[in-house]
Tab-separated table of C-alpha atoms and ligand atoms in Angstrom:
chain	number	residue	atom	x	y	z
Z	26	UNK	CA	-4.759	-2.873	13.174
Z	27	UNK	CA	-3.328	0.615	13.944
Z	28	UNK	CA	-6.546	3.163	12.289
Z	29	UNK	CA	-6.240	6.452	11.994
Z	30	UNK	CA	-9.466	7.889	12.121
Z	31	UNK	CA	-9.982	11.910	10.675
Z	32	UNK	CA	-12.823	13.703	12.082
Z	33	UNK	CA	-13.996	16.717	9.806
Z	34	UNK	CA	-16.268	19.540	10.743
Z	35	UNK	CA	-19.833	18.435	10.006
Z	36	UNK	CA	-22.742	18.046	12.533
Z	37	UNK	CA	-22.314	14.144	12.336
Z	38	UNK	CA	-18.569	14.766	13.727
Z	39	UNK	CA	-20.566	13.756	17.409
Z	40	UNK	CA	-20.754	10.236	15.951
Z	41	UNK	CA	-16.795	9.821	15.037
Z	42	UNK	CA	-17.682	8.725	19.368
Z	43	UNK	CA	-19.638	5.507	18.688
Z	44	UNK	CA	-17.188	4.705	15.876
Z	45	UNK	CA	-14.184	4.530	17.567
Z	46	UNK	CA	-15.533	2.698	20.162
Z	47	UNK	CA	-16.786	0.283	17.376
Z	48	UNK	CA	-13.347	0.131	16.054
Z	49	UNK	CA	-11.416	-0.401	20.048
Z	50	UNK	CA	-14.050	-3.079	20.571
Z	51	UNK	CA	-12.693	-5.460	17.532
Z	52	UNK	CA	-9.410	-5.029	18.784
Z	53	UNK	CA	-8.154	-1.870	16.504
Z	54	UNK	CA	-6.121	0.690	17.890
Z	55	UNK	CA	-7.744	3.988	16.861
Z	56	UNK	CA	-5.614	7.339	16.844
Z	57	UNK	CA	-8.216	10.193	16.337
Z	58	UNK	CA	-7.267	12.815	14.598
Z	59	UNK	CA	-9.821	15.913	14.244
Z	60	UNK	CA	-9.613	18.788	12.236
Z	61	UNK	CA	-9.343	22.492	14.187
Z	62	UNK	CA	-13.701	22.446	12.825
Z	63	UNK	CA	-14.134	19.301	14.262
Z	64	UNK	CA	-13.284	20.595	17.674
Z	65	UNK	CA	-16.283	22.630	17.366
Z	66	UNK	CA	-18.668	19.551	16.953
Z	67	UNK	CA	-17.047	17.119	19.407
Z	68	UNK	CA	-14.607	17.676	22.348
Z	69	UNK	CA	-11.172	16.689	22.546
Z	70	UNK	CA	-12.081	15.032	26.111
Z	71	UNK	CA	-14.532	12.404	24.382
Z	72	UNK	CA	-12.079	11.296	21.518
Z	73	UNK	CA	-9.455	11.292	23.655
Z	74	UNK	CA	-10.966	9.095	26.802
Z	75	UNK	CA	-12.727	7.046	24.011
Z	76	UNK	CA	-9.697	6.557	22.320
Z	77	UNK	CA	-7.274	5.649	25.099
Z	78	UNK	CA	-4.615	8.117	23.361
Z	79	UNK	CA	-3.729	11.854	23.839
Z	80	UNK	CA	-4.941	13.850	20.849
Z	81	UNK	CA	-3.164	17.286	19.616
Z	82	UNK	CA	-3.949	18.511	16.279
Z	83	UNK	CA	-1.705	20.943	15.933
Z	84	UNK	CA	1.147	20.535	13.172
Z	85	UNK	CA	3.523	22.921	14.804
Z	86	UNK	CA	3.627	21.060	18.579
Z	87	UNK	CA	6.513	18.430	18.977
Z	88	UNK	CA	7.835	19.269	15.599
Z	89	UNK	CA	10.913	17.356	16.288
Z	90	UNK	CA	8.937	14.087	16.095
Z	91	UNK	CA	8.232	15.201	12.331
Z	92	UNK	CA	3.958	14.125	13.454
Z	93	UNK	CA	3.015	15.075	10.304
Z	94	UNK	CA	4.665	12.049	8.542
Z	95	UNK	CA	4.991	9.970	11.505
Z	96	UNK	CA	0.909	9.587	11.977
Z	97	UNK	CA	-0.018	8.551	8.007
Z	98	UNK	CA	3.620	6.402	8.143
Z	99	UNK	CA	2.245	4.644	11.581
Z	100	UNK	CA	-1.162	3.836	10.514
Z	101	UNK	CA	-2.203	0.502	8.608
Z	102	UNK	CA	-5.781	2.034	7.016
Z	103	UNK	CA	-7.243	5.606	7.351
Z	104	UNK	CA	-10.574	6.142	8.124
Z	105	UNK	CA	-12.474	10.005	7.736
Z	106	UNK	CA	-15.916	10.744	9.287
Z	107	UNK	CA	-17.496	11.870	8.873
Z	108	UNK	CA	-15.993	13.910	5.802
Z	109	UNK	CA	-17.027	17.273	4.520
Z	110	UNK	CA	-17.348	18.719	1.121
Z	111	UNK	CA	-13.997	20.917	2.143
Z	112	UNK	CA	-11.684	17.685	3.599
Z	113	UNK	CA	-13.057	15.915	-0.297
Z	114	UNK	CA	-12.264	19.265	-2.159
Z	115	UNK	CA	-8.970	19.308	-0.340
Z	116	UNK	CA	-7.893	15.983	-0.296
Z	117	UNK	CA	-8.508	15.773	-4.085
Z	118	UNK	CA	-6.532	18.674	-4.622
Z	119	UNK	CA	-3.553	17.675	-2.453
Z	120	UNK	CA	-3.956	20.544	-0.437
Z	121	UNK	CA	-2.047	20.341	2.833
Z	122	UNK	CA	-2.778	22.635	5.685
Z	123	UNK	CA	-3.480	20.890	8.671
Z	124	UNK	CA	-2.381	17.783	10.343
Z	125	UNK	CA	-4.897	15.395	8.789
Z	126	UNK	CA	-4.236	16.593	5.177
Z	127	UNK	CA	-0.425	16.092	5.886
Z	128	UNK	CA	-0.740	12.876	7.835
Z	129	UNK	CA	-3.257	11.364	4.668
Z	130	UNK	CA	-0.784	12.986	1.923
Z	131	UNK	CA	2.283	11.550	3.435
Z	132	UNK	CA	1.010	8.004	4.076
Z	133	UNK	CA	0.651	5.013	1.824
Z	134	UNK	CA	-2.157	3.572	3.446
Z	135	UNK	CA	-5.636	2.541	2.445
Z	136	UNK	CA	-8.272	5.436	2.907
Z	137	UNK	CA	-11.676	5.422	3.788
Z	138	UNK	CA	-13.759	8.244	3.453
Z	139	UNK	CA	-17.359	8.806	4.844
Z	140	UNK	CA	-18.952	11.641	3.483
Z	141	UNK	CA	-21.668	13.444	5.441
Z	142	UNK	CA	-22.986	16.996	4.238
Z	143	UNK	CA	-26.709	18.351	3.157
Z	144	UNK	CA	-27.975	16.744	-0.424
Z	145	UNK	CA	-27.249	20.181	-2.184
Z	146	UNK	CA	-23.497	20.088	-1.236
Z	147	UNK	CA	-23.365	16.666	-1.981
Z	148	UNK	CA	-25.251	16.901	-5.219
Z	149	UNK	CA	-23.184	19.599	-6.104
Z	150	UNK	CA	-21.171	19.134	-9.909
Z	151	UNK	CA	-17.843	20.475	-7.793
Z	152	UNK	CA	-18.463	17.961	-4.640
Z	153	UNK	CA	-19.149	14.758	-7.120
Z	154	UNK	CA	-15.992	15.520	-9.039
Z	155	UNK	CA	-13.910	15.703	-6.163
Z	156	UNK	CA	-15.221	12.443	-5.298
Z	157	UNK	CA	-14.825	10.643	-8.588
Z	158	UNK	CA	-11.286	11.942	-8.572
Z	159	UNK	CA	-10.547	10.826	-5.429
Z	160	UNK	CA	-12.171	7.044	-6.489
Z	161	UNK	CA	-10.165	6.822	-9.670
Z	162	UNK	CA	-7.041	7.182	-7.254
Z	163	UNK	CA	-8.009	4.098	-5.365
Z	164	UNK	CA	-9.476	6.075	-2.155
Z	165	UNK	CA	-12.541	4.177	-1.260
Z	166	UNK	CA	-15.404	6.681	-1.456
Z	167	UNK	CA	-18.645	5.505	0.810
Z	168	UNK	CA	-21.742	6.270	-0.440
Z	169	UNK	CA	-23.786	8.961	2.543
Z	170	UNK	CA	-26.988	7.325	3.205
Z	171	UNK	CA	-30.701	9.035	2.852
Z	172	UNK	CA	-32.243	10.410	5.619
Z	173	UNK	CA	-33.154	13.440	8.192
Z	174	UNK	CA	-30.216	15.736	8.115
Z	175	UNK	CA	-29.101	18.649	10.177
Z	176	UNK	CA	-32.763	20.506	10.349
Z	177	UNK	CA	-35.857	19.257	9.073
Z	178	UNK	CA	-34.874	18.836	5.402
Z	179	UNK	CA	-34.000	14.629	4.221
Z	180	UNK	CA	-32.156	13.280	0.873
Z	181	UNK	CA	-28.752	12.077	0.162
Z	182	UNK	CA	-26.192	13.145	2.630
Z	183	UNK	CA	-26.763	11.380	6.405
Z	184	UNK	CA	-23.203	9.904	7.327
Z	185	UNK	CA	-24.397	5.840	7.441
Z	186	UNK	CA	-24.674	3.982	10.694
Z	187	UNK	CA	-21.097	2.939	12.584
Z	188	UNK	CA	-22.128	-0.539	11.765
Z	189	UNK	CA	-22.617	0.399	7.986
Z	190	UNK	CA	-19.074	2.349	8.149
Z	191	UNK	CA	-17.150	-0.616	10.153
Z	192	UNK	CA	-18.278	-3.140	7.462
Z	193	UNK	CA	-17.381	-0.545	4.581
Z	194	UNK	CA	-13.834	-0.370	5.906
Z	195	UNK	CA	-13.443	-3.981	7.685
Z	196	UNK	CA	-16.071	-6.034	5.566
Z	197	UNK	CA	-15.244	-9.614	4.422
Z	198	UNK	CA	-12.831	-8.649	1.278
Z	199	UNK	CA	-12.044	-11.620	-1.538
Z	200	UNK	CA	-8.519	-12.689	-0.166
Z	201	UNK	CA	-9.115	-12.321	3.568
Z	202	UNK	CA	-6.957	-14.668	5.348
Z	203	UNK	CA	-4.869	-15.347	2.778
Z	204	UNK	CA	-1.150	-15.164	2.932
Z	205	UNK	CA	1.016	-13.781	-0.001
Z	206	UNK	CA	4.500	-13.284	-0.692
Z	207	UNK	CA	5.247	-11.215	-3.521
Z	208	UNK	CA	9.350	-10.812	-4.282
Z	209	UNK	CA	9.839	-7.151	-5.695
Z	210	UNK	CA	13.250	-4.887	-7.411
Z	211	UNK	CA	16.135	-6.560	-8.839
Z	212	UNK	CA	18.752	-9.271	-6.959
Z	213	UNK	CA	22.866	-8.159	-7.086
Z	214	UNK	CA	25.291	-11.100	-7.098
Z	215	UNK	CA	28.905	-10.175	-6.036
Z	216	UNK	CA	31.810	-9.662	-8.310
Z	217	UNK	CA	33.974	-8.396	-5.574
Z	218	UNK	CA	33.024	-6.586	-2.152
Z	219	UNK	CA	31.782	-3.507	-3.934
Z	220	UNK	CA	30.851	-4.514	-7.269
Z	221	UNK	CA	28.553	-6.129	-8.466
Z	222	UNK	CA	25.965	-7.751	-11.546
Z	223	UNK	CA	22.312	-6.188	-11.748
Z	224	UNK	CA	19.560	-4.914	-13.592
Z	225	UNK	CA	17.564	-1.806	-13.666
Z	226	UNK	CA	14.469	-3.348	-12.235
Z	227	UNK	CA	12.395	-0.435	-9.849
Z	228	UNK	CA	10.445	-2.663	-7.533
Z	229	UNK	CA	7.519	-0.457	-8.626
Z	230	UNK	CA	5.743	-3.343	-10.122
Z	231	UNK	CA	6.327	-5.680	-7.394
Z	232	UNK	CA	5.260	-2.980	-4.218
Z	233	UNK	CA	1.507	-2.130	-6.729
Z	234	UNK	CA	1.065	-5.957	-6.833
Z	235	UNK	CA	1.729	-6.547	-2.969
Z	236	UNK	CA	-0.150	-3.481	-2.191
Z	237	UNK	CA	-3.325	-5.136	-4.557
Z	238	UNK	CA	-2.835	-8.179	-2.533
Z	239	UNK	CA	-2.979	-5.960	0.704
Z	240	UNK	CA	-5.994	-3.996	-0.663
Z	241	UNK	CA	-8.236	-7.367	-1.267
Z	242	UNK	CA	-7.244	-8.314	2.249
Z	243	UNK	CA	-4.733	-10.376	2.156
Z	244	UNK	CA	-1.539	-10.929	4.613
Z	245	UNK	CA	1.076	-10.061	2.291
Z	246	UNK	CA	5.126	-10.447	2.784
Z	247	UNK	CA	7.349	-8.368	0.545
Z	248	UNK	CA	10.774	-9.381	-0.315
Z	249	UNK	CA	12.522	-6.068	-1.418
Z	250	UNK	CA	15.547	-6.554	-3.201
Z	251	UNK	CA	17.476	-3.433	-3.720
Z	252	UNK	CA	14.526	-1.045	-3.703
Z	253	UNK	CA	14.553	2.615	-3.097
Z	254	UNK	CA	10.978	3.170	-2.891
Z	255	UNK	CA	9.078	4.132	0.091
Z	256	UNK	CA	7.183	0.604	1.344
Z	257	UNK	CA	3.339	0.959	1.337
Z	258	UNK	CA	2.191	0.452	5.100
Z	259	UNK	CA	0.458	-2.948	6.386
Z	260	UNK	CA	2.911	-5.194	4.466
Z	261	UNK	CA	5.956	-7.375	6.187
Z	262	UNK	CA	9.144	-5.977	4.712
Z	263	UNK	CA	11.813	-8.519	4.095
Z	264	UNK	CA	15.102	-6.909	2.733
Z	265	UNK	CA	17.477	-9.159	0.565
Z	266	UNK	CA	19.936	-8.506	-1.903
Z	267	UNK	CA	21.097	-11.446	-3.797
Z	268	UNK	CA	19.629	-14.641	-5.266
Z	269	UNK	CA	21.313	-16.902	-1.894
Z	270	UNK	CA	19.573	-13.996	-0.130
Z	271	UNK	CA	16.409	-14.337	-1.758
Z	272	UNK	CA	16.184	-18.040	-1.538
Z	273	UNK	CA	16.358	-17.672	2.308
Z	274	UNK	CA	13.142	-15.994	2.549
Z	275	UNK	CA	11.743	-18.270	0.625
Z	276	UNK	CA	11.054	-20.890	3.036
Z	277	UNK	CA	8.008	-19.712	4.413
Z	278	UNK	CA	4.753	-21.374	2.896
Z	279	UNK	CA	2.300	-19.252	1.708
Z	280	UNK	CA	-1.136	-19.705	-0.447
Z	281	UNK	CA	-0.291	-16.926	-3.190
Z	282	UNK	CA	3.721	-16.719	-4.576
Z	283	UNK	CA	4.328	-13.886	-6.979
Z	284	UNK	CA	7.915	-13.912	-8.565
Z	285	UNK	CA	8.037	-9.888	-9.536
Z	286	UNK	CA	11.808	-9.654	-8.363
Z	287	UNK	CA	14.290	-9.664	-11.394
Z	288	UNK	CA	16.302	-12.595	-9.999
Z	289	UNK	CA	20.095	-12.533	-12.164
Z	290	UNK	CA	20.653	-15.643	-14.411
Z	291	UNK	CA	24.158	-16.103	-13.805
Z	292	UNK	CA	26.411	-15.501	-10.345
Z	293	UNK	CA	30.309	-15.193	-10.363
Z	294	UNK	CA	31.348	-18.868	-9.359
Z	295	UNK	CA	33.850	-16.962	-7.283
Z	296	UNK	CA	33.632	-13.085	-6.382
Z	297	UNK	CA	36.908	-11.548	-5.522
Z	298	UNK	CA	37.797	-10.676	-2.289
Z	299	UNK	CA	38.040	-7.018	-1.418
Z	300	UNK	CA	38.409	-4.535	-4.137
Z	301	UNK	CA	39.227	-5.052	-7.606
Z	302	UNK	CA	42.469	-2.771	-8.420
Z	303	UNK	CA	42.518	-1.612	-12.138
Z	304	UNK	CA	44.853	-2.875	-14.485
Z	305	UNK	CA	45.465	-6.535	-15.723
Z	306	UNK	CA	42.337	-8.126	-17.423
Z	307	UNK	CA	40.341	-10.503	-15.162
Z	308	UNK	CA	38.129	-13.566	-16.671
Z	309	UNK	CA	35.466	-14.022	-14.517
Z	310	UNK	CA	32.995	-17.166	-14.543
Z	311	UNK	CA	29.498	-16.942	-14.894
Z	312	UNK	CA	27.169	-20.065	-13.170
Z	313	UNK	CA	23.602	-20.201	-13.801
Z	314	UNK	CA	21.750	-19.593	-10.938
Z	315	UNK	CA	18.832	-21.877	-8.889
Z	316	UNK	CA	15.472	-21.413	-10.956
Z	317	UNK	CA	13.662	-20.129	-7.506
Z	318	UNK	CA	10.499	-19.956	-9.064
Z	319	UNK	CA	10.147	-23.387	-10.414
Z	320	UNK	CA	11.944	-24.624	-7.014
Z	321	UNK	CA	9.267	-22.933	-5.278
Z	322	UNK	CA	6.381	-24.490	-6.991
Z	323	UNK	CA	7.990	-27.654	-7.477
Z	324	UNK	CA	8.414	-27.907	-3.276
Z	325	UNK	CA	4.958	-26.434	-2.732
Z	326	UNK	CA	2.625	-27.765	-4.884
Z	327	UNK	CA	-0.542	-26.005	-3.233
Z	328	UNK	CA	0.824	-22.549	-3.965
Z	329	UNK	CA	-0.333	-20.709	-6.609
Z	330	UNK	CA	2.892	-19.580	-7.716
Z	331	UNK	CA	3.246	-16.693	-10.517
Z	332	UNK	CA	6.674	-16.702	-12.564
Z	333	UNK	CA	6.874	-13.205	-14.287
Z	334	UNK	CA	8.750	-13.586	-17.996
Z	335	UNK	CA	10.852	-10.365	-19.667
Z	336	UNK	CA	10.815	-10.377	-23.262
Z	337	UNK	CA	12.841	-8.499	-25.246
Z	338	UNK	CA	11.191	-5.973	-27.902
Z	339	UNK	CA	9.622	-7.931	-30.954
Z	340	UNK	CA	9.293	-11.192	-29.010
Z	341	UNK	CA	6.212	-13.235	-28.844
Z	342	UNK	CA	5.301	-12.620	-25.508
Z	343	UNK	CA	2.509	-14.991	-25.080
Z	344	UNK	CA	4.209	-17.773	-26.820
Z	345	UNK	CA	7.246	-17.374	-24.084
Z	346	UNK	CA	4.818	-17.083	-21.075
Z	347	UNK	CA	3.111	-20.253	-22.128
Z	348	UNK	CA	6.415	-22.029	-22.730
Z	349	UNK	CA	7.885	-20.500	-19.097
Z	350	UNK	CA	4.116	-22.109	-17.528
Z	351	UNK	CA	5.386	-25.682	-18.655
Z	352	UNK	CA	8.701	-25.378	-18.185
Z	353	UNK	CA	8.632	-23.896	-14.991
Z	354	UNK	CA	5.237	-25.783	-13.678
Z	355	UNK	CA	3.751	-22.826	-12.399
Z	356	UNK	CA	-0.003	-21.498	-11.869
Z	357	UNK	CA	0.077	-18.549	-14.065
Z	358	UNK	CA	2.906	-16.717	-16.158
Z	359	UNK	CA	3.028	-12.394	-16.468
Z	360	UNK	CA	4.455	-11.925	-19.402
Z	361	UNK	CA	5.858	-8.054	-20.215
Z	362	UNK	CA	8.584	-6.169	-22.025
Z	363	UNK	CA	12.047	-5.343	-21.572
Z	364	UNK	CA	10.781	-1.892	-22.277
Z	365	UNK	CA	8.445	-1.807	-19.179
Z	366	UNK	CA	11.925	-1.803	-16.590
Z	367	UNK	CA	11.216	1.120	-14.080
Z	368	UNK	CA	8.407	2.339	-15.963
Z	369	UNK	CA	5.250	3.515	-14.285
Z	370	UNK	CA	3.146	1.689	-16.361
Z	371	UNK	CA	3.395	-1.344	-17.762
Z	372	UNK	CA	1.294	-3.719	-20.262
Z	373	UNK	CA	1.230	-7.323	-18.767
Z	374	UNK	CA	0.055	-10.637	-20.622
Z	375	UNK	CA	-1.191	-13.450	-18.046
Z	376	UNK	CA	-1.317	-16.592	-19.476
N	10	FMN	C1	-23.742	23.910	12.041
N	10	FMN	C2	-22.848	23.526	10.906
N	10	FMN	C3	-22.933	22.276	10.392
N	10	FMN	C4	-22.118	21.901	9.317
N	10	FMN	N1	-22.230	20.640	8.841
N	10	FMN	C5	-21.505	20.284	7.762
N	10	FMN	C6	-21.632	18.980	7.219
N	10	FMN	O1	-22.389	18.134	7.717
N	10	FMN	N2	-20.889	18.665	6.125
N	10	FMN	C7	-20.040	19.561	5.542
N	10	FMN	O2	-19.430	19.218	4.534
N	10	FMN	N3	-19.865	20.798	6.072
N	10	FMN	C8	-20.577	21.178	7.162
N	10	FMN	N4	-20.412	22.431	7.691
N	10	FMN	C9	-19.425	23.340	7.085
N	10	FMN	C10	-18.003	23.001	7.575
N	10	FMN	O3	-17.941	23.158	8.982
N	10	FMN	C11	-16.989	23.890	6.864
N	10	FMN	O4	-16.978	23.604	5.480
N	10	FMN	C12	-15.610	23.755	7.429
N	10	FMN	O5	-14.722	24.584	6.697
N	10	FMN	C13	-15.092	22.327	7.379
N	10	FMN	O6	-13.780	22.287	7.898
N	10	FMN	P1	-12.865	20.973	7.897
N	10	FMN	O7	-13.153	20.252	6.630
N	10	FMN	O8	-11.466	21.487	7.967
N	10	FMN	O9	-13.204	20.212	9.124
N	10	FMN	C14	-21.207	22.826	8.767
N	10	FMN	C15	-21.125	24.095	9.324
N	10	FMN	C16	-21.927	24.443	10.371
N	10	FMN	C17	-21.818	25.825	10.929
């Protein structure tokens, strides 16, 4: 795994050393990336011999290379530690103003964050909001461990052994070694070589389910069809565009199938070639297309296949999911509303 690991400017920045060693010895790849106030604590020459890779914080050098998206874009999980009550304050706050705060902001990653400061700061009503914040956005917060700290004083605030920290952010999750394919956004069959017949479906639901999947540590495949959306990082991207398209990339087994992907109903039997001039009428003919889902489960009977079922407004949503379960022979049915397309939230019945 490619881990970018932020170094902040507390004493415990000295021990960011043993960790990314820790991290190179199960394989990792670790790009360090310290703040100007680490530098103080820790010199470039140890993270950068440790690390096996070149390390210049500054945001204005090789600008051309655009580092300040490139770094969060190239990294499957971020790591920070030790982190100090500033790096929480800022990070909660979406402030951006060096490297680290840009590479975190513009990256879709996982984040890990290992706070290390004295008990007062930690204690402190401003510190603890800044970290429930940042936990209610899915960052995972560790817990600073009790001990001696900077002088003679002890309490809340030590940054917890490299071990401790390596099994926070590697540590046996639920769905670890799993292998998921979730199918995301909304298929386009052909009604001549620009046109075509679609539906207003994001992908938004599909990338938050794949990125879930990710999260519990699974090894997830995403099949994007026509999405716009930036593609969360540590997830195979799988373009396709129609249902024939989709159905290719379907022929990979897997343990976990989600159907998210609006897949059309209906394909024109036979899409015009070139452009469509206007003028005379044209009767087009609409074939139902293959039920992918059901195919899927029907040919892989140890998957645990999820169809997903739009209703419109009104409709008896659990009474449809239950009747798409039998019909389709699947493991579980989402059912949600018509008026959940491209929302940002959406209210799901599993049945
Ligand atoms: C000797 C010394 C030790 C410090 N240790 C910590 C610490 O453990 N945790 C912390 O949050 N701040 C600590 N600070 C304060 C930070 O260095 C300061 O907040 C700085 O602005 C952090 O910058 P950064 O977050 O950009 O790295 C310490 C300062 C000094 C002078």
């Amino acid at each position: 795994m490619r881990i970018l690991l932020g170094i902040t400017g507390g004493i415990a920045a000295y021990k960011a050393a043993n960790l990314i060693r820790a991290f190179s010895e199960q394989g990792h790849s670790v790009q360090a990336l310290p703040t100007q106030n680490a530098l103080r604590f820790i010199g470039k020459a140890t993270l950068e011999a440790l690390s096996g890779a070149a390390i210049d914080n500054d945001m204005y050098q090789d600008v051309h290379e655009v580092r300040h998206v490139e770094l969060g874009a190239n990294a499957d999980l971020i790591v920070v530690a030790p982190a100090t009550a500033n790096f929480l304050a800022k990070l909660a706050n979406g402030i951006a103003d060096d490297l680290l705060m840009n590479a975190i902001l513009a990256s879709t990653s996982e984040i890990y964050v290992c706070p290390a400061m004295h008990t007062e700061m930690w204690q402190n009503p401003a510190t603890q909001a800044n970290v429930a914040t940042l936990r209610s956005r899915g960052i995972k917060v560790m817990e600073p461990a009790s001990g001696r700290l900077t002088g003679t004083d002890t309490g809340p605030g030590r940054l917890p052994e490299t071990e401790e920290i390596v099994s926070f952010v590697m540590g046996k999750k639920p769905l670890s070694g799993m292998t998921v394919t979730v199918t995301a956004g909304g298929t386009r069959e052909p009604i001549d070589q620009v046109r075509y017949i679609g539906n207003s479906s994001s992908g938004r639901m599909g990338i938050a389910i794949a990125t879930a999947y990710r999260d519990a540590g699974a090894s997830v495949r995403l099949v994007a069809c026509n999405i716009e959306l930036p593609m969360p990082a540590g997830i195979e991207v799988i373009r396709a565009s129609s249902v024939a398209d989709l159905e290719q990339t379907m022929d990979k087994p897997c343990d976990i199938m989600v159907m998210a992907a609006a897949v059309s109903d209906f394909r024109i039997d036979k899409p015009f070639e070139g452009k469509l001039p206007r003028g005379e009428a044209r009767t087009m003919s609409l074939i139902p297309t293959k039920d992918l889902i059901a195919d899927f489960a029907a040919n892989n009977p140890a998957t645990f296949c999820v169809a997903f079922a739009l209703t419109e407004d009104g409709a008896d949503v659990e009474a449809i999911s239950k009747l798409k379960l039998v019909n389709k022979n699947v493991s579980a049915v989402a059912g949600n509303n018509i008026s959940s397309l491209g929302s940002e939230i959406s209210e799901i019945t599993l049945v």
